[in-house]
Structures are given as structure tokens and as C-alpha cells.
Tab-separated table of C-alpha atoms and ligand atoms in Angstrom:
chain	number	residue	atom	x	y	z
A	1305	MET	CA	-5.645	-22.288	1.325
A	1306	ASN	CA	-4.915	-19.221	-0.825
A	1307	LEU	CA	-1.148	-19.168	-1.285
A	1308	PHE	CA	-1.369	-15.520	-2.378
A	1309	ASP	CA	-2.222	-14.737	1.266
A	1310	CYS	CA	1.295	-15.842	2.201
A	1311	ASN	CA	4.403	-13.728	2.422
A	1312	LEU	CA	7.750	-15.385	1.820
A	1313	GLU	CA	8.155	-16.512	5.423
A	1314	ASP	CA	4.604	-17.920	5.531
A	1315	LEU	CA	5.341	-20.004	2.426
A	1316	ARG	CA	8.623	-21.324	3.801
A	1317	ARG	CA	6.739	-22.358	6.943
A	1318	TRP	CA	3.913	-23.847	4.884
A	1319	ALA	CA	6.447	-25.963	2.982
A	1320	THR	CA	7.980	-27.386	6.160
A	1321	ASP	CA	4.464	-28.062	7.535
A	1322	GLN	CA	3.902	-30.144	4.378
A	1323	GLY	CA	7.089	-32.098	5.099
A	1324	LEU	CA	8.940	-30.308	2.294
A	1325	PRO	CA	12.232	-28.425	2.500
A	1326	ALA	CA	11.702	-24.696	3.258
A	1327	TYR	CA	13.284	-23.713	-0.072
A	1328	ARG	CA	10.293	-25.264	-1.874
A	1329	GLY	CA	8.181	-22.531	-0.257
A	1330	GLN	CA	10.532	-19.903	-1.628
A	1331	GLN	CA	10.497	-21.581	-5.036
A	1332	ILE	CA	6.695	-21.434	-5.104
A	1333	PHE	CA	6.706	-17.785	-3.967
A	1334	GLU	CA	9.109	-16.829	-6.757
A	1335	GLY	CA	7.105	-18.881	-9.235
A	1336	LEU	CA	3.861	-17.078	-8.344
A	1337	TYR	CA	5.286	-13.604	-8.893
A	1338	GLN	CA	7.983	-13.976	-11.501
A	1339	GLN	CA	6.151	-15.877	-14.216
A	1340	PRO	CA	2.505	-16.135	-15.265
A	1341	VAL	CA	1.142	-19.356	-13.746
A	1342	GLN	CA	-2.278	-20.985	-13.847
A	1343	ARG	CA	-1.422	-24.074	-11.807
A	1344	PHE	CA	1.435	-25.506	-9.744
A	1345	ALA	CA	2.628	-27.493	-12.766
A	1346	ASP	CA	3.546	-24.166	-14.436
A	1347	ILE	CA	6.048	-23.277	-11.707
A	1348	LYS	CA	9.524	-23.872	-13.056
A	1349	GLY	CA	11.759	-26.229	-11.100
A	1350	LEU	CA	9.002	-27.750	-8.966
A	1351	PRO	CA	9.186	-31.572	-9.074
A	1352	LYS	CA	6.487	-32.903	-11.410
A	1353	LYS	CA	4.966	-35.293	-8.847
A	1354	LEU	CA	4.777	-32.560	-6.167
A	1355	ALA	CA	3.183	-30.093	-8.614
A	1356	GLN	CA	0.610	-32.703	-9.672
A	1357	ASP	CA	-0.262	-33.520	-6.038
A	1358	LEU	CA	-0.664	-29.825	-5.173
A	1359	ASP	CA	-2.832	-29.219	-8.234
A	1360	ILE	CA	-5.105	-32.079	-7.174
A	1361	GLN	CA	-5.352	-30.776	-3.585
A	1362	SER	CA	-6.662	-27.318	-4.485
A	1363	PRO	CA	-6.778	-24.816	-7.368
A	1364	LEU	CA	-3.839	-22.415	-7.316
A	1365	LEU	CA	-5.714	-19.289	-8.432
A	1366	PRO	CA	-8.175	-17.726	-5.973
A	1367	ALA	CA	-10.477	-16.133	-8.549
A	1368	GLN	CA	-11.731	-16.302	-12.112
A	1369	GLU	CA	-12.436	-13.401	-14.430
A	1370	ILE	CA	-16.099	-13.606	-15.404
A	1371	ARG	CA	-16.479	-10.337	-17.282
A	1372	ARG	CA	-14.166	-7.833	-18.916
A	1373	GLN	CA	-14.644	-4.405	-20.466
A	1374	THR	CA	-11.929	-2.709	-22.495
A	1375	SER	CA	-11.994	1.021	-23.157
A	1376	ALA	CA	-10.746	2.727	-26.289
A	1377	ASP	CA	-8.068	4.377	-24.090
A	1378	GLY	CA	-6.733	0.949	-23.028
A	1379	THR	CA	-8.326	0.845	-19.572
A	1380	VAL	CA	-9.422	-2.708	-18.756
A	1381	LYS	CA	-11.993	-3.408	-16.093
A	1382	SER	CA	-12.298	-7.007	-14.899
A	1383	LEU	CA	-14.949	-8.555	-12.715
A	1384	LEU	CA	-13.475	-11.382	-10.634
A	1385	ARG	CA	-15.427	-14.158	-8.924
A	1386	PHE	CA	-13.798	-15.540	-5.771
A	1387	HIS	CA	-14.085	-19.074	-4.351
A	1388	ASP	CA	-17.279	-18.254	-2.396
A	1389	GLY	CA	-18.986	-16.603	-5.374
A	1390	ALA	CA	-18.250	-13.053	-4.164
A	1391	LEU	CA	-17.642	-10.534	-6.957
A	1392	ALA	CA	-15.139	-7.678	-7.037
A	1393	GLU	CA	-13.771	-5.384	-9.709
A	1394	CYS	CA	-10.189	-4.502	-10.490
A	1395	VAL	CA	-9.066	-2.043	-13.138
A	1396	SER	CA	-5.906	-1.860	-15.218
A	1397	ILE	CA	-4.994	1.679	-16.268
A	1398	PRO	CA	-2.107	1.827	-18.727
A	1399	THR	CA	-0.402	5.068	-19.716
A	1400	LYS	CA	2.817	5.666	-21.630
A	1401	ASN	CA	5.092	5.237	-18.624
A	1402	ARG	CA	2.911	3.515	-16.068
A	1403	HIS	CA	0.634	0.579	-15.548
A	1404	THR	CA	-1.590	1.254	-12.545
A	1405	ILE	CA	-3.946	-1.277	-10.988
A	1406	CYS	CA	-6.964	-0.069	-9.038
A	1407	VAL	CA	-7.653	-2.682	-6.363
A	1408	SER	CA	-10.864	-3.422	-4.431
A	1409	SER	CA	-10.315	-3.982	-0.715
A	1410	GLN	CA	-13.803	-5.183	0.251
A	1411	ILE	CA	-16.784	-6.876	-1.367
A	1412	GLY	CA	-19.225	-3.950	-1.454
A	1413	CYS	CA	-18.618	-1.151	1.030
A	1414	PRO	CA	-20.067	-0.204	4.428
A	1415	VAL	CA	-19.508	3.555	3.990
A	1416	GLY	CA	-22.358	4.200	1.540
A	1417	CYS	CA	-21.222	7.400	-0.189
A	1418	THR	CA	-24.266	8.658	-2.063
A	1419	PHE	CA	-22.524	8.898	-5.462
A	1420	CYS	CA	-21.033	5.396	-5.477
A	1421	ALA	CA	-22.393	2.100	-6.811
A	1422	SER	CA	-20.110	0.020	-4.542
A	1423	GLY	CA	-21.931	1.083	-1.396
A	1424	LEU	CA	-25.447	0.390	-2.690
A	1425	ASP	CA	-25.689	-3.071	-1.081
A	1426	GLY	CA	-23.501	-2.407	1.962
A	1427	LEU	CA	-20.590	-4.616	2.981
A	1428	GLY	CA	-20.351	-8.222	1.782
A	1429	ARG	CA	-17.039	-9.124	3.392
A	1430	ASN	CA	-13.423	-8.089	3.631
A	1431	LEU	CA	-11.110	-9.317	0.892
A	1432	SER	CA	-8.106	-11.273	2.105
A	1433	ALA	CA	-4.570	-10.036	1.461
A	1434	GLY	CA	-4.157	-12.681	-1.229
A	1435	GLU	CA	-7.395	-11.714	-2.950
A	1436	MET	CA	-6.033	-8.155	-3.277
A	1437	VAL	CA	-2.590	-9.381	-4.336
A	1438	TYR	CA	-4.192	-11.506	-7.028
A	1439	GLN	CA	-6.032	-8.501	-8.534
A	1440	VAL	CA	-2.611	-6.972	-9.216
A	1441	LEU	CA	-1.035	-10.179	-10.434
A	1442	PHE	CA	-3.976	-10.864	-12.700
A	1443	HIS	CA	-3.153	-7.784	-14.818
A	1444	HIS	CA	0.621	-8.049	-14.361
A	1445	GLY	CA	0.696	-10.905	-16.852
A	1446	ARG	CA	-0.271	-8.526	-19.681
A	1447	ARG	CA	2.110	-5.695	-18.803
A	1448	LYS	CA	4.461	-5.107	-15.863
A	1449	VAL	CA	2.604	-3.295	-13.081
A	1450	THR	CA	4.240	-0.073	-11.849
A	1451	ASN	CA	1.673	1.358	-9.416
A	1452	VAL	CA	-1.125	0.099	-7.193
A	1453	VAL	CA	-3.991	2.238	-5.882
A	1454	TYR	CA	-6.493	0.988	-3.313
A	1455	MET	CA	-9.391	2.943	-4.789
A	1456	GLY	CA	-11.766	0.196	-5.924
A	1457	SER	CA	-14.748	-0.960	-3.885
A	1458	GLY	CA	-14.405	-0.847	-0.114
A	1459	GLU	CA	-12.813	1.330	2.546
A	1460	PRO	CA	-9.206	0.041	2.798
A	1461	LEU	CA	-8.693	1.293	6.352
A	1462	PHE	CA	-11.650	-0.851	7.494
A	1463	ASN	CA	-9.678	-3.848	6.219
A	1464	TYR	CA	-6.448	-2.565	7.649
A	1465	THR	CA	-4.454	-5.705	8.461
A	1466	ASN	CA	-5.153	-7.380	5.121
A	1467	VAL	CA	-4.372	-4.241	3.093
A	1468	LEU	CA	-1.028	-3.840	4.851
A	1469	LYS	CA	-0.186	-7.480	4.334
A	1470	SER	CA	-1.018	-7.250	0.621
A	1471	ILE	CA	1.407	-4.298	0.322
A	1472	GLU	CA	4.073	-6.295	2.130
A	1473	ILE	CA	3.630	-9.243	-0.268
A	1474	LEU	CA	3.664	-7.058	-3.395
A	1475	ALA	CA	6.750	-5.185	-2.157
A	1476	GLU	CA	8.745	-8.370	-1.447
A	1477	PRO	CA	12.061	-8.278	-3.391
A	1478	ARG	CA	11.706	-11.932	-4.414
A	1479	GLY	CA	8.241	-11.218	-5.795
A	1480	LEU	CA	6.957	-8.219	-7.771
A	1481	PHE	CA	9.283	-5.948	-5.776
A	1482	LEU	CA	7.104	-2.837	-6.039
A	1483	GLY	CA	8.587	0.037	-4.031
A	1484	ARG	CA	6.325	1.279	-1.251
A	1485	ARG	CA	6.120	4.730	-2.836
A	1486	ARG	CA	4.323	3.094	-5.753
A	1487	PHE	CA	1.282	2.380	-3.557
A	1488	THR	CA	-1.566	4.760	-2.789
A	1489	VAL	CA	-4.254	3.992	-0.231
A	1490	SER	CA	-7.382	6.109	-0.464
A	1491	THR	CA	-9.588	6.566	2.582
A	1492	SER	CA	-12.974	8.185	3.054
A	1493	GLY	CA	-11.784	9.378	6.477
A	1494	VAL	CA	-11.210	6.740	9.176
A	1495	ALA	CA	-9.479	9.142	11.570
A	1496	ASP	CA	-7.974	6.698	14.081
A	1497	LYS	CA	-6.512	4.468	11.369
A	1498	ILE	CA	-4.994	7.471	9.564
A	1499	ARG	CA	-2.794	8.012	12.619
A	1500	GLN	CA	-1.885	4.328	12.771
A	1501	PHE	CA	-1.141	4.270	9.048
A	1502	ALA	CA	1.412	7.063	9.444
A	1503	HIS	CA	3.222	4.870	11.923
A	1504	ASP	CA	2.916	1.555	10.038
A	1505	GLU	CA	3.385	2.591	6.388
A	1506	PRO	CA	5.042	6.034	6.226
A	1507	GLN	CA	6.320	5.430	2.665
A	1508	VAL	CA	2.910	4.637	1.182
A	1509	THR	CA	0.913	7.609	-0.155
A	1510	LEU	CA	-2.365	8.310	1.571
A	1511	ALA	CA	-5.176	10.008	-0.353
A	1512	LEU	CA	-8.153	11.470	1.471
A	1513	SER	CA	-11.510	11.364	-0.287
A	1514	LEU	CA	-12.855	14.643	1.039
A	1515	HIS	CA	-15.644	15.401	-1.473
A	1516	ALA	CA	-16.937	18.379	0.552
A	1517	PRO	CA	-15.187	21.016	2.676
A	1518	ASP	CA	-18.028	21.550	5.201
A	1519	ASP	CA	-19.714	19.121	7.596
A	1520	TYR	CA	-23.247	19.837	6.404
A	1521	THR	CA	-22.497	18.783	2.808
A	1522	ARG	CA	-19.973	16.065	3.654
A	1523	SER	CA	-22.276	14.295	6.117
A	1524	ARG	CA	-24.897	14.075	3.366
A	1525	ILE	CA	-22.470	12.711	0.747
A	1526	VAL	CA	-20.062	10.652	2.895
A	1527	PRO	CA	-22.010	9.265	5.885
A	1528	LEU	CA	-18.755	8.419	7.717
A	1529	ASN	CA	-18.427	12.154	8.334
A	1530	LYS	CA	-21.033	11.882	11.095
A	1531	LYS	CA	-18.617	9.701	13.055
A	1532	TRP	CA	-15.433	11.597	12.155
A	1533	PRO	CA	-16.391	15.176	11.229
A	1534	ILE	CA	-13.991	17.420	9.336
A	1535	ALA	CA	-12.344	18.954	12.443
A	1536	GLU	CA	-11.515	15.486	13.770
A	1537	LEU	CA	-10.327	14.349	10.365
A	1538	MET	CA	-8.065	17.379	10.075
A	1539	SER	CA	-6.606	16.690	13.500
A	1540	ALA	CA	-5.752	13.148	12.322
A	1541	MET	CA	-4.270	14.600	9.147
A	1542	ASP	CA	-2.157	17.022	11.208
A	1543	ASP	CA	-0.714	14.058	13.091
A	1544	TYR	CA	-0.237	12.159	9.823
A	1545	THR	CA	1.619	14.924	7.983
A	1546	ASN	CA	3.789	15.735	11.018
A	1547	LYS	CA	4.847	12.126	11.127
A	1548	VAL	CA	5.418	11.356	7.448
A	1549	ASN	CA	6.381	14.843	6.253
A	1550	ARG	CA	5.014	14.225	2.749
A	1551	ARG	CA	2.517	15.860	0.466
A	1552	MET	CA	-0.843	14.210	0.335
A	1553	THR	CA	-3.713	14.193	-2.126
A	1554	LEU	CA	-7.314	15.223	-1.611
A	1555	GLU	CA	-9.858	13.519	-3.851
A	1556	TYR	CA	-12.961	15.555	-4.642
A	1557	VAL	CA	-15.766	14.160	-6.789
A	1558	LEU	CA	-17.681	16.961	-8.500
A	1559	LEU	CA	-21.429	16.606	-8.063
A	1560	ALA	CA	-23.612	19.143	-9.851
A	1561	ASP	CA	-25.654	21.256	-7.380
A	1562	ASP	CA	-24.020	19.666	-4.313
A	1563	ASN	CA	-20.393	20.586	-3.728
A	1564	MET	CA	-19.411	23.040	-6.465
A	1565	SER	CA	-20.177	26.535	-5.115
A	1566	ARG	CA	-17.582	29.321	-5.073
A	1567	GLN	CA	-17.657	29.266	-1.285
A	1568	GLN	CA	-16.909	25.519	-1.278
A	1569	ALA	CA	-14.041	26.050	-3.737
A	1570	SER	CA	-12.536	28.602	-1.394
A	1571	LYS	CA	-12.951	26.378	1.695
A	1572	LEU	CA	-11.470	23.427	-0.173
A	1573	ALA	CA	-8.393	25.452	-1.161
A	1574	LYS	CA	-7.932	26.568	2.447
A	1575	LEU	CA	-8.114	23.011	3.777
A	1576	ALA	CA	-5.708	21.719	1.132
A	1577	ASN	CA	-3.207	24.500	1.753
A	1578	ARG	CA	-3.038	23.580	5.399
A	1579	TYR	CA	-1.275	20.371	4.279
A	1580	GLY	CA	0.281	21.524	1.024
A	1581	ALA	CA	-2.070	18.954	-0.506
A	1582	HIS	CA	-2.805	18.574	-4.177
A	1583	ILE	CA	-6.495	18.340	-5.111
A	1584	ASN	CA	-7.758	15.851	-7.675
A	1585	LEU	CA	-11.105	17.008	-9.042
A	1586	ILE	CA	-13.074	14.066	-10.430
A	1587	PRO	CA	-16.205	14.847	-12.458
A	1588	PHE	CA	-18.983	12.506	-11.300
A	1589	ASN	CA	-19.445	9.455	-13.481
A	1590	PRO	CA	-23.211	8.824	-13.740
A	1591	VAL	CA	-24.358	5.628	-12.001
A	1592	SER	CA	-27.893	4.299	-12.169
A	1593	GLY	CA	-29.582	4.250	-8.789
A	1594	VAL	CA	-27.663	7.159	-7.277
A	1595	PRO	CA	-29.182	10.639	-6.867
A	1596	HIS	CA	-26.552	12.866	-8.498
A	1597	GLN	CA	-26.123	14.684	-11.775
A	1598	LEU	CA	-23.154	14.938	-14.095
A	1599	PRO	CA	-21.789	18.501	-13.870
A	1600	ALA	CA	-21.494	20.559	-17.061
A	1601	TRP	CA	-17.909	20.789	-18.303
A	1602	ASN	CA	-17.814	24.594	-18.015
A	1603	ALA	CA	-18.946	24.275	-14.364
A	1604	VAL	CA	-16.086	21.791	-13.741
A	1605	GLU	CA	-13.559	24.204	-15.244
A	1606	ALA	CA	-15.025	27.152	-13.351
A	1607	PHE	CA	-14.756	25.268	-10.036
A	1608	ALA	CA	-11.137	24.329	-10.747
A	1609	GLN	CA	-10.357	27.966	-11.512
A	1610	GLN	CA	-12.053	29.142	-8.321
A	1611	VAL	CA	-9.939	26.690	-6.309
A	1612	GLU	CA	-6.792	28.038	-7.987
A	1613	GLU	CA	-7.860	31.643	-7.384
A	1614	ALA	CA	-8.272	30.781	-3.706
A	1615	GLY	CA	-4.666	29.520	-3.636
A	1616	GLY	CA	-5.277	25.764	-4.071
A	1617	HIS	CA	-3.547	23.444	-6.534
A	1618	ALA	CA	-6.086	21.366	-8.416
A	1619	THR	CA	-6.091	19.036	-11.399
A	1620	ILE	CA	-9.187	17.869	-13.212
A	1621	ARG	CA	-8.611	14.160	-13.461
A	1622	GLY	CA	-9.182	12.780	-16.937
A	1623	GLN	CA	-11.954	10.244	-17.104
A	1624	ARG	CA	-10.159	7.013	-17.934
A	1625	GLY	CA	-12.394	4.347	-19.402
A	1626	ALA	CA	-15.229	6.830	-19.979
A	1627	ASP	CA	-16.760	4.539	-22.642
A	1628	ILE	CA	-17.062	1.552	-20.235
A	1629	ASP	CA	-18.678	1.196	-16.790
A	1630	ALA	CA	-15.688	2.983	-15.320
A	1631	ALA	CA	-17.146	4.139	-12.017
A	1632	CYS	CA	-16.395	1.833	-9.121
A	1633	GLY	CA	-18.998	-0.904	-8.651
A	1634	GLN	CA	-20.902	-0.427	-11.912
A	1635	LEU	CA	-19.783	-3.601	-13.661
A	1636	LYS	CA	-20.648	-5.673	-10.611
A	1637	GLU	CA	-24.070	-4.012	-10.276
A	1638	ARG	CA	-24.780	-4.767	-13.924
A	1639	GLU	CA	-23.762	-8.403	-13.512
A	1640	GLN	CA	-25.882	-8.831	-10.381
A	1641	ALA	CA	-28.900	-7.246	-12.065
A	1642	LYS	CA	-28.852	-10.130	-14.575
A	1643	THR	CA	-29.182	-12.821	-11.899
B	1320	SF4	S1	-16.650	5.930	-2.601
B	1320	SF4	FE1	-15.307	4.456	-1.607
B	1320	SF4	S2	-15.820	4.653	0.586
B	1320	SF4	FE2	-17.509	5.604	-0.534
B	1320	SF4	S3	-19.037	3.947	-0.798
B	1320	SF4	FE3	-17.707	3.957	-2.639
B	1320	SF4	S4	-16.140	2.444	-2.209
B	1320	SF4	FE4	-17.079	2.992	-0.244
């Protein structure tokens, strides 16, 4: 059993199921999130005999770090191996005032965006809530985590229940106590779940990975667009913004010769303005095995200016970890290529 899958109530119940007082469950929960622990014996206040028995029954930690890359800008990318051998990446992004963790929600990804290494082998499996929680906790030991973004491998809204439970666990006041506004979930456009998300987690920021403002281009880059084309996606976004009444973010990866024309800049600005959305422009990070080219820097700047001229608000997102395999899925691909 992965105890990181448990919220506070689950752990109280688990303790009573073990014939222990319920407060032992709470003690373990607090121990997991309020101090760095490797095994039950590290949890303060737990009786020695009980901790020893629990350590013998099963390992406390659900994953091991098998590879790490550290960028000159402080970004740390870790490849974790879970109990069944599945591999997933998580990234720690420190800045002056923040420590953001980029979490993977699935092993691989079923969406198959053409610019992304994570989708190359399709979906392995969903990650459990605890496996996502642990990605955050893993980096929390080095510096207090302030923000969590579900932007690693996988489509979070295809693993909806587990993603929501991981947010609940990380937001628990007796644990890390991260406010819900410190979470961002990024979706490639699962229209029906966008509506549900507005109802279930109105405080959590939703980012939409648009990547193209017209169906012809988007269906080529983001295959999910064939199921939920832009008009349908925008209808879901209308419902979302009416319900949560908050600004959202559009993510737009810049692919040379694909989605960077003046006409596309103008369409993108129009779509964003409909929601008062901010646009994050992300220059493509070259990945072996995917058919896209890095755009020239002056083309990136020109596109950003064209978006602004058309009335949009865009930021070119700095490439964190540019000197390591920073694009999602690259470290895992490299590791798998060795075996
Ligand atoms: S960009 Fe996101 S949704 Fe698309 S294949 Fe990669 S992980 Fe999946």
C-alpha cells in the first residue's frame, strides 16, 4: 500500500484497520509531510516497535530516483522509478521567490502531440494520487515547495480522480498545506472534463495548451483536436470562465513553419481576448524523433509582437533548464534507449 495515496481520513481509517488508535494515522500523515522521512522509523513519536514492524511490512517510499540532471539555472530534473518499474519525470524549478514542481500525471501519454517526447510510446498507465504527491514531496526536502504545475508527462484530465485527490492531499492543513491557488493543471483540451473541473476545483488555475488557433493546424499538432475541435473547446471554456470568473492561461509552443504566421498570431490574440487570457509562448525545445524545428529567435520575437499588435497579451517563456533535457519526456526516452 502506498500511504501517499491516503488523505488524512484514509490514514486514520487505515490505522484503526491495523488495530491501532486513529491518532497514529494522523501522526504518520504529519510525519510524511512535515519532516523528510525515508522509512517509518524516521517519523517522530511513532513507537519504535511499530515503526520497525511497518518498515518490515513494506517500503515507505513509492519510488526511487534513478537519474538526475541539474541545470546551471538551478532547475533539477529527476527520473523516478516506481514499484512496477514504470518511469516518470518530475522537475524542480527554483526562482528567487518560488519553488515550483512540474508533476507528471501519467506514465507516457495517450494524446500524442507531435512535438512531445512523452507521447512517443503512448500511454503506459495512470499515476496514482500518491505517486504524484511523492513527486512534490521528493523535491520539498531540498527547499519548501510553493507551487505545483501538472505539466509533466500525461494529460491530467484523463487521470481526473487521482489528480484531484493529489491536490486534496497536498492542500491538507496538517500536511504541506499548499493553497489551492498555488496549483495549475494544464490540459490539451478534454472539453467535458474542463466543465467538470470548474465545478470541482474552482480555485485551481487551469491552463489550456492550445498550440494552434485553427482546426487544420491544431488537429495535425494535437490529435485530441479531432475529438474536441476548437469551437467545442471554446464552448467548454465559456462555461468554465462563467463559472470560475478567473483569468486563464493559454500555452502555445512555437514550432517553426507550423503555427507562427501573422494570421495565426491574429487568430490567437482574438481567441485569448475572448477570455481575457494571458498567452505563454514557449519556443520549441528540440527533441530527437519528433518532426519539428527550433524557431529562430527573431521569428519568436516577431510572433510575440504580432500577437500584441492584434490586442493579445503574450509572454515569451524563458527556457528553464535549457542546458539539460528540459523538454517533457526527454530524460525518460534517453534512459529507455540505453536498455
Ligand atoms: S504535450 Fe502533454 S498532452 Fe501532448 S503528448 Fe505531451 S504530455 Fe501528452
